Short mmCIF file of C-alpha atoms in Angstrom, two decimals:
data_model
loop_
_atom_site.label_atom_id
_atom_site.label_comp_id
_atom_site.label_asym_id
_atom_site.label_seq_id
_atom_site.Cartn_x
_atom_site.Cartn_y
_atom_site.Cartn_z
CA MET A 1 30.15 -4.12 33.65
CA ASP A 2 33.16 -5.29 31.61
CA VAL A 3 32.21 -4.03 28.17
CA LEU A 4 35.52 -4.99 26.58
CA ALA A 5 34.97 -8.61 27.63
CA SER A 6 31.52 -8.75 26.00
CA GLY A 7 32.83 -9.81 22.59
CA HIS A 8 31.41 -6.74 20.85
CA GLU A 9 33.31 -5.01 18.07
CA GLN A 10 32.25 -1.46 18.90
CA LEU A 11 30.19 0.54 21.38
CA VAL A 12 29.34 4.12 20.45
CA PHE A 13 28.04 6.72 22.90
CA CYS A 14 26.03 9.45 21.17
CA SER A 15 25.40 12.79 22.88
CA ASP A 16 23.91 15.92 21.34
CA PRO A 17 23.21 18.50 24.06
CA GLU A 18 21.38 20.85 21.69
CA SER A 19 18.65 18.31 20.85
CA GLY A 20 18.90 16.35 24.08
CA LEU A 21 19.90 13.10 22.35
CA ARG A 22 21.49 10.46 24.56
CA ALA A 23 21.96 7.19 22.69
CA ILE A 24 24.15 4.10 22.49
CA ILE A 25 24.91 2.07 19.37
CA ALA A 26 26.25 -1.44 19.94
CA ILE A 27 27.86 -3.35 17.07
CA HIS A 28 28.30 -6.96 18.06
CA SER A 29 29.54 -8.49 14.81
CA THR A 30 30.14 -7.56 11.19
CA ALA A 31 31.48 -11.01 10.27
CA LEU A 32 28.64 -11.64 7.79
CA GLY A 33 28.05 -8.04 6.76
CA PRO A 34 26.99 -4.68 8.18
CA ALA A 35 25.32 -4.89 11.57
CA LEU A 36 21.54 -4.54 11.27
CA GLY A 37 19.32 -3.95 14.27
CA GLY A 38 16.52 -1.68 15.41
CA THR A 39 16.52 1.48 17.48
CA ARG A 40 14.85 1.15 20.87
CA PHE A 41 13.54 4.41 22.41
CA TYR A 42 13.04 3.72 26.10
CA PRO A 43 13.23 5.52 29.50
CA TYR A 44 16.05 3.46 31.02
CA ALA A 45 16.66 3.89 34.73
CA ASP A 46 20.28 4.78 34.10
CA GLU A 47 23.07 4.63 31.56
CA GLU A 48 24.28 1.24 32.76
CA ALA A 49 20.87 -0.30 32.11
CA ALA A 50 20.85 1.18 28.62
CA VAL A 51 24.31 -0.21 27.84
CA ALA A 52 23.36 -3.66 29.12
CA ASP A 53 20.26 -3.71 26.93
CA ALA A 54 22.17 -2.58 23.85
CA LEU A 55 24.83 -5.25 24.36
CA ARG A 56 22.29 -8.02 24.94
CA LEU A 57 20.04 -7.06 22.02
CA SER A 58 22.88 -6.59 19.54
CA ALA A 59 24.33 -10.03 20.31
CA ALA A 60 20.89 -11.55 19.76
CA MET A 61 20.70 -9.84 16.36
CA THR A 62 23.95 -11.53 15.29
CA TYR A 63 22.32 -14.91 15.88
CA LYS A 64 19.00 -13.90 14.36
CA ASN A 65 20.52 -12.53 11.15
CA SER A 66 22.86 -15.50 10.76
CA LEU A 67 20.16 -18.12 11.26
CA ALA A 68 17.88 -16.25 8.84
CA GLY A 69 20.53 -16.65 6.14
CA LEU A 70 21.13 -12.92 5.80
CA ASP A 71 24.48 -11.38 4.89
CA LEU A 72 24.27 -9.15 7.93
CA GLY A 73 25.88 -8.88 11.32
CA GLY A 74 24.24 -7.90 14.58
CA GLY A 75 23.77 -4.45 16.06
CA LYS A 76 21.29 -2.46 18.13
CA ALA A 77 20.78 1.10 19.25
CA VAL A 78 19.01 2.52 22.26
CA ILE A 79 17.89 6.10 22.74
CA ILE A 80 17.46 7.01 26.40
CA GLY A 81 14.19 8.79 27.13
CA ASP A 82 10.42 8.51 27.15
CA PRO A 83 9.35 8.42 23.48
CA ARG A 84 6.04 10.05 24.38
CA THR A 85 7.81 13.24 25.51
CA ALA A 86 11.46 13.10 24.36
CA LYS A 87 11.04 11.98 20.76
CA THR A 88 11.43 15.08 18.55
CA GLU A 89 12.55 15.73 15.01
CA ALA A 90 15.76 17.25 16.36
CA VAL A 91 16.54 14.14 18.43
CA LEU A 92 15.85 11.75 15.55
CA ARG A 93 17.91 13.78 13.09
CA ALA A 94 20.81 14.06 15.53
CA TYR A 95 20.66 10.31 15.95
CA GLY A 96 20.67 9.91 12.17
CA ARG A 97 23.89 11.90 11.95
CA PHE A 98 25.58 9.52 14.38
CA VAL A 99 24.39 6.52 12.35
CA GLU A 100 25.77 8.15 9.20
CA SER A 101 29.13 8.75 10.88
CA LEU A 102 29.62 4.99 11.14
CA GLY A 103 29.77 4.76 7.36
CA GLY A 104 27.46 1.79 6.96
CA ARG A 105 28.88 -0.47 9.68
CA TYR A 106 25.50 -0.16 11.38
CA LEU A 107 22.10 -0.21 9.65
CA THR A 108 19.24 0.97 11.81
CA ALA A 109 15.53 0.14 11.76
CA CYS A 110 12.47 0.19 14.07
CA ASP A 111 12.17 -1.32 17.52
CA VAL A 112 10.25 -0.61 20.71
CA GLY A 113 9.33 3.07 20.77
CA THR A 114 10.18 3.79 17.13
CA TYR A 115 8.05 3.47 13.99
CA ASN A 116 8.28 3.75 10.22
CA ALA A 117 7.60 7.50 10.34
CA ASP A 118 10.48 7.96 12.80
CA LEU A 119 12.87 6.18 10.47
CA ASP A 120 11.74 8.49 7.67
CA VAL A 121 13.03 11.37 9.80
CA VAL A 122 16.27 9.57 10.69
CA ALA A 123 16.78 8.90 6.97
CA ARG A 124 16.94 12.63 6.29
CA GLU A 125 20.41 12.50 7.85
CA THR A 126 21.67 9.04 6.91
CA ARG A 127 21.70 6.56 4.05
CA PHE A 128 21.60 3.70 6.53
CA ALA A 129 18.06 3.90 7.93
CA HIS A 130 15.71 1.09 6.95
CA GLY A 131 12.20 -0.02 7.85
CA ARG A 132 10.83 3.19 6.35
CA SER A 133 7.28 4.02 5.29
CA GLU A 134 6.00 2.59 2.03
CA ALA A 135 5.44 6.16 0.79
CA TYR A 136 9.22 6.62 0.90
CA GLY A 137 9.98 3.31 -0.79
CA GLY A 138 10.33 1.39 2.45
CA CYS A 139 9.01 -1.96 3.60
CA GLY A 140 6.33 -0.57 5.90
CA ASP A 141 5.11 -2.44 8.96
CA SER A 142 7.55 -5.30 9.62
CA SER A 143 5.15 -6.97 12.07
CA VAL A 144 3.38 -8.45 9.03
CA LEU A 145 6.20 -10.82 8.16
CA THR A 146 7.27 -11.20 11.78
CA ALA A 147 3.92 -12.86 12.45
CA TYR A 148 4.11 -14.83 9.21
CA GLY A 149 7.52 -16.21 10.23
CA VAL A 150 6.23 -17.18 13.68
CA PHE A 151 3.38 -19.02 11.99
CA GLN A 152 5.87 -20.89 9.78
CA GLY A 153 7.88 -21.84 12.86
CA MET A 154 4.71 -23.03 14.56
CA ARG A 155 3.81 -25.13 11.52
CA ALA A 156 7.28 -26.72 11.67
CA ALA A 157 6.82 -27.45 15.38
CA ALA A 158 3.46 -29.08 14.63
CA GLN A 159 5.11 -31.18 11.92
CA HIS A 160 7.81 -32.27 14.37
CA CYS A 161 5.38 -33.10 17.19
CA TRP A 162 2.32 -34.39 15.39
CA GLY A 163 3.45 -35.25 11.86
CA SER A 164 1.39 -32.56 10.12
CA PRO A 165 2.31 -28.90 9.47
CA SER A 166 -1.10 -27.65 10.47
CA LEU A 167 -2.67 -26.13 13.57
CA ALA A 168 -6.17 -27.18 12.53
CA GLY A 169 -8.06 -28.53 15.53
CA ARG A 170 -5.31 -27.43 17.94
CA THR A 171 -5.76 -24.83 20.66
CA VAL A 172 -3.24 -21.99 20.55
CA ALA A 173 -2.90 -19.59 23.51
CA VAL A 174 -1.56 -16.20 22.38
CA ALA A 175 -0.22 -13.85 25.06
CA GLY A 176 -0.25 -10.36 23.60
CA VAL A 177 -2.31 -9.31 20.60
CA GLY A 178 -0.59 -6.14 19.51
CA LYS A 179 0.76 -5.87 15.99
CA VAL A 180 2.53 -9.23 15.78
CA GLY A 181 0.07 -11.15 17.93
CA SER A 182 -2.97 -9.93 16.02
CA TRP A 183 -1.46 -10.85 12.65
CA LEU A 184 -0.51 -14.27 14.05
CA VAL A 185 -4.07 -14.87 15.24
CA GLY A 186 -5.30 -14.19 11.71
CA HIS A 187 -3.01 -16.92 10.31
CA LEU A 188 -4.11 -19.35 13.02
CA VAL A 189 -7.81 -18.74 12.45
CA ASP A 190 -7.35 -19.23 8.71
CA ASP A 191 -5.55 -22.51 9.45
CA GLY A 192 -8.45 -23.81 11.55
CA ALA A 193 -6.96 -23.41 15.02
CA ASP A 194 -8.97 -22.68 18.14
CA VAL A 195 -7.44 -19.49 19.57
CA VAL A 196 -7.57 -18.08 23.09
CA VAL A 197 -5.84 -14.77 23.88
CA THR A 198 -5.04 -12.19 26.52
CA ASP A 199 -3.54 -8.71 26.55
CA VAL A 200 -3.05 -5.97 29.12
CA ASP A 201 -4.74 -3.64 26.62
CA GLN A 202 -8.41 -4.62 26.54
CA GLY A 203 -8.87 -2.39 23.51
CA ALA A 204 -6.50 -4.61 21.55
CA VAL A 205 -8.53 -7.67 22.53
CA GLN A 206 -11.78 -5.98 21.51
CA ARG A 207 -10.36 -4.94 18.13
CA LEU A 208 -9.14 -8.48 17.54
CA GLN A 209 -12.49 -10.04 18.45
CA ALA A 210 -14.27 -7.61 16.14
CA ARG A 211 -12.27 -9.14 13.28
CA HIS A 212 -12.31 -12.69 14.61
CA PRO A 213 -15.37 -13.16 16.85
CA GLN A 214 -14.60 -16.86 17.34
CA VAL A 215 -11.47 -16.02 19.34
CA ARG A 216 -11.86 -16.45 23.12
CA ALA A 217 -10.24 -14.13 25.68
CA VAL A 218 -9.18 -14.56 29.30
CA ASP A 219 -8.34 -11.95 31.89
CA ASP A 220 -4.57 -12.23 32.16
CA THR A 221 -1.49 -14.29 31.37
CA ALA A 222 -1.83 -16.41 34.52
CA ALA A 223 -5.32 -17.44 33.41
CA LEU A 224 -4.08 -18.07 29.87
CA VAL A 225 -1.32 -20.39 31.06
CA ARG A 226 -3.89 -22.40 33.06
CA THR A 227 -6.26 -22.67 30.10
CA PRO A 228 -5.91 -26.05 28.34
CA HIS A 229 -3.99 -25.58 25.10
CA ASP A 230 -1.61 -27.29 22.71
CA VAL A 231 0.62 -24.36 21.79
CA TYR A 232 1.68 -21.36 23.86
CA ALA A 233 2.64 -18.23 21.90
CA PRO A 234 4.31 -15.42 23.92
CA CYS A 235 3.94 -12.29 21.81
CA ALA A 236 4.38 -9.52 24.36
CA LEU A 237 7.22 -8.89 26.81
CA GLY A 238 10.54 -10.69 27.11
CA GLY A 239 11.20 -13.06 30.00
CA ALA A 240 7.77 -14.64 29.61
CA LEU A 241 9.12 -18.15 30.14
CA ASP A 242 10.01 -17.99 33.82
CA ALA A 243 10.14 -20.96 36.18
CA GLU A 244 6.52 -20.65 37.29
CA THR A 245 5.18 -20.44 33.74
CA VAL A 246 7.34 -23.27 32.43
CA GLU A 247 6.14 -25.59 35.18
CA ALA A 248 2.49 -24.74 34.53
CA LEU A 249 2.37 -25.01 30.74
CA PRO A 250 -0.02 -27.79 29.69
CA GLY A 251 0.83 -27.95 25.99
CA ARG A 252 3.45 -29.52 23.73
CA ILE A 253 4.84 -26.46 21.95
CA VAL A 254 6.04 -22.96 22.78
CA CYS A 255 6.36 -20.71 19.74
CA GLY A 256 5.79 -16.95 19.80
CA GLY A 257 6.90 -13.58 18.52
CA ALA A 258 8.32 -11.97 21.67
CA ASN A 259 12.06 -11.39 21.95
CA ASN A 260 14.17 -12.92 24.73
CA GLN A 261 11.39 -15.21 25.96
CA LEU A 262 13.57 -17.32 28.26
CA ALA A 263 13.85 -15.71 31.69
CA THR A 264 17.09 -17.68 32.15
CA PRO A 265 18.94 -20.04 29.79
CA GLU A 266 18.05 -22.94 32.09
CA MET A 267 14.40 -22.60 31.13
CA ALA A 268 15.18 -24.11 27.71
CA ASP A 269 16.47 -27.26 29.39
CA ARG A 270 13.50 -27.41 31.74
CA LEU A 271 11.07 -27.17 28.80
CA ARG A 272 12.89 -30.06 27.16
CA GLU A 273 12.74 -32.10 30.37
CA ARG A 274 8.97 -31.55 30.51
CA GLY A 275 8.54 -32.67 26.90
CA VAL A 276 7.65 -29.19 25.63
CA LEU A 277 9.15 -28.26 22.25
CA TYR A 278 10.55 -24.72 22.34
CA ALA A 279 10.87 -22.89 19.02
CA PRO A 280 13.69 -20.38 19.67
CA ASP A 281 12.34 -16.84 19.46
CA PHE A 282 15.24 -15.41 17.43
CA LEU A 283 14.62 -18.10 14.83
CA VAL A 284 10.87 -17.82 14.40
CA ASN A 285 10.50 -14.04 14.73
CA ALA A 286 13.10 -13.28 12.05
CA GLY A 287 10.44 -12.49 9.42
CA GLY A 288 10.56 -8.83 10.42
CA VAL A 289 14.29 -8.45 9.89
CA ILE A 290 13.94 -10.34 6.59
CA GLN A 291 11.30 -7.80 5.55
CA VAL A 292 13.52 -4.88 6.56
CA GLU A 293 16.60 -6.35 4.86
CA ASP A 294 14.76 -6.66 1.56
CA GLU A 295 14.33 -2.89 1.53
CA ARG A 296 18.04 -2.65 0.69
CA HIS A 297 17.32 -4.26 -2.67
CA GLY A 298 14.22 -2.26 -3.66
CA PHE A 299 11.45 -3.72 -1.53
CA SER A 300 9.36 -6.59 -2.85
CA PHE A 301 6.87 -8.02 -0.37
CA ASP A 302 6.51 -11.25 -2.35
CA ARG A 303 10.27 -11.78 -2.38
CA ALA A 304 10.56 -11.07 1.34
CA GLN A 305 7.64 -13.37 2.15
CA ALA A 306 9.20 -16.17 0.11
CA LYS A 307 12.40 -15.85 2.12
CA ALA A 308 10.46 -15.73 5.40
CA SER A 309 8.80 -18.99 4.38
CA GLY A 310 12.23 -20.57 4.79
CA ILE A 311 11.85 -20.28 8.57
CA PHE A 312 9.80 -23.49 8.32
CA GLY A 313 12.74 -25.50 6.99
CA VAL A 314 15.31 -23.96 9.33
CA ALA A 315 13.09 -24.74 12.32
CA LEU A 316 12.86 -28.38 11.24
CA ARG A 317 16.69 -28.50 11.04
CA VAL A 318 16.96 -27.03 14.54
CA PHE A 319 14.49 -29.54 16.00
CA ALA A 320 16.23 -32.46 14.29
CA LEU A 321 19.66 -31.37 15.55
CA ALA A 322 18.31 -30.94 19.07
CA ASP A 323 16.91 -34.48 19.05
CA ALA A 324 20.07 -35.96 17.54
CA GLU A 325 22.40 -34.28 20.02
CA GLY A 326 20.15 -34.51 23.08
CA ILE A 327 20.16 -30.73 23.54
CA SER A 328 17.51 -28.03 23.69
CA PRO A 329 16.41 -26.33 20.46
CA ALA A 330 17.82 -23.07 21.89
CA VAL A 331 21.33 -24.56 21.99
CA ALA A 332 20.83 -26.21 18.58
CA ALA A 333 19.82 -22.87 17.04
CA ASP A 334 22.88 -21.20 18.55
CA ARG A 335 25.14 -23.87 17.05
CA LEU A 336 23.70 -23.49 13.56
CA ALA A 337 24.04 -19.71 13.72
CA GLU A 338 27.63 -19.93 14.97
CA GLU A 339 28.54 -22.52 12.34
CA ARG A 340 27.38 -20.22 9.53
CA ILE A 341 29.36 -17.30 10.92
CA ARG A 342 32.54 -19.37 11.20
CA THR A 343 32.25 -20.95 7.76
CA VAL A 344 30.75 -18.10 5.74
CA GLY A 345 31.77 -15.01 7.69
CA ARG A 346 34.63 -12.74 6.75
CA LEU A 347 36.42 -13.48 10.04
CA ALA A 348 38.00 -16.84 10.71
CA THR A 349 36.83 -16.84 14.32
CA ILE A 350 34.55 -14.66 16.40
CA ARG A 351 33.51 -14.69 20.01
CA LEU A 352 29.81 -15.26 20.32
CA PRO A 353 28.75 -14.97 23.96
CA ARG A 354 25.15 -15.62 24.98
#
């Protein structure tokens, strides 16, 4: 792996033998401001896998933060270990000391394997921990506005495809009804959509149906993809849009909350060839980072929600550019993000690999 050729500004290896911390902080870009990105706590197979994930995720955050109109660059951290057994106060506080040592170049928040309460512990050692509990003046659960932003992106896709920003009377297939997926389902039900879901956790499905008994469920993702629907919403694992899934999708729109949905970049072109409108994940799921960023200013949910509402307009711009240039929305979103960095950022030029 040629790390120096990745286009990243900085890669920090964090080791604290006393606590057992082994972590990596990747700063992709600070062209627009300090690099904001979550901390992923995950049992990587080896150090190389952890580095690769940190590099990939931090680059994606540069694009996400730019397209969301935030004065923030892109970064990400990974802590190597099983959060169920390796996550301790000592580990989190040691990690916080490494974040503090960067002097504000990197702002950390929650990601897979970390939660608001964990960031409260990290914040005992650093000024640069965000996404904290509401009891400590933080923004709380960022999945609330993540789902809201996905819904706004889906409304924009409906406007582009059908001339109305509503999902009423449409069937939406939601893969994954954890935090983000369950909030999204609530918005869809309120909007009059017919919703069908699946999740590997049957308890999550049962909890969702207790709140929304009109929601249908199928056994697995393969069955969901085969179920007739208008919109497919991947809200679980990355890589959901592989060749088999893309060829089987019956609907007109793909718009969901999961990160890194495209198994390969070519899938965006194949969706376009099949007449399926893809709403880029890093565009529509930016509501969470908008919610976290607002914490820096003394958190106001209403203010953060108003900014997340802007995802609707940005998505329409992306779709229009894609049509005008004959490119996929994924490429169009990249171009808009890169244009903002070049014209607004503090650096005249910056390498932005994908």
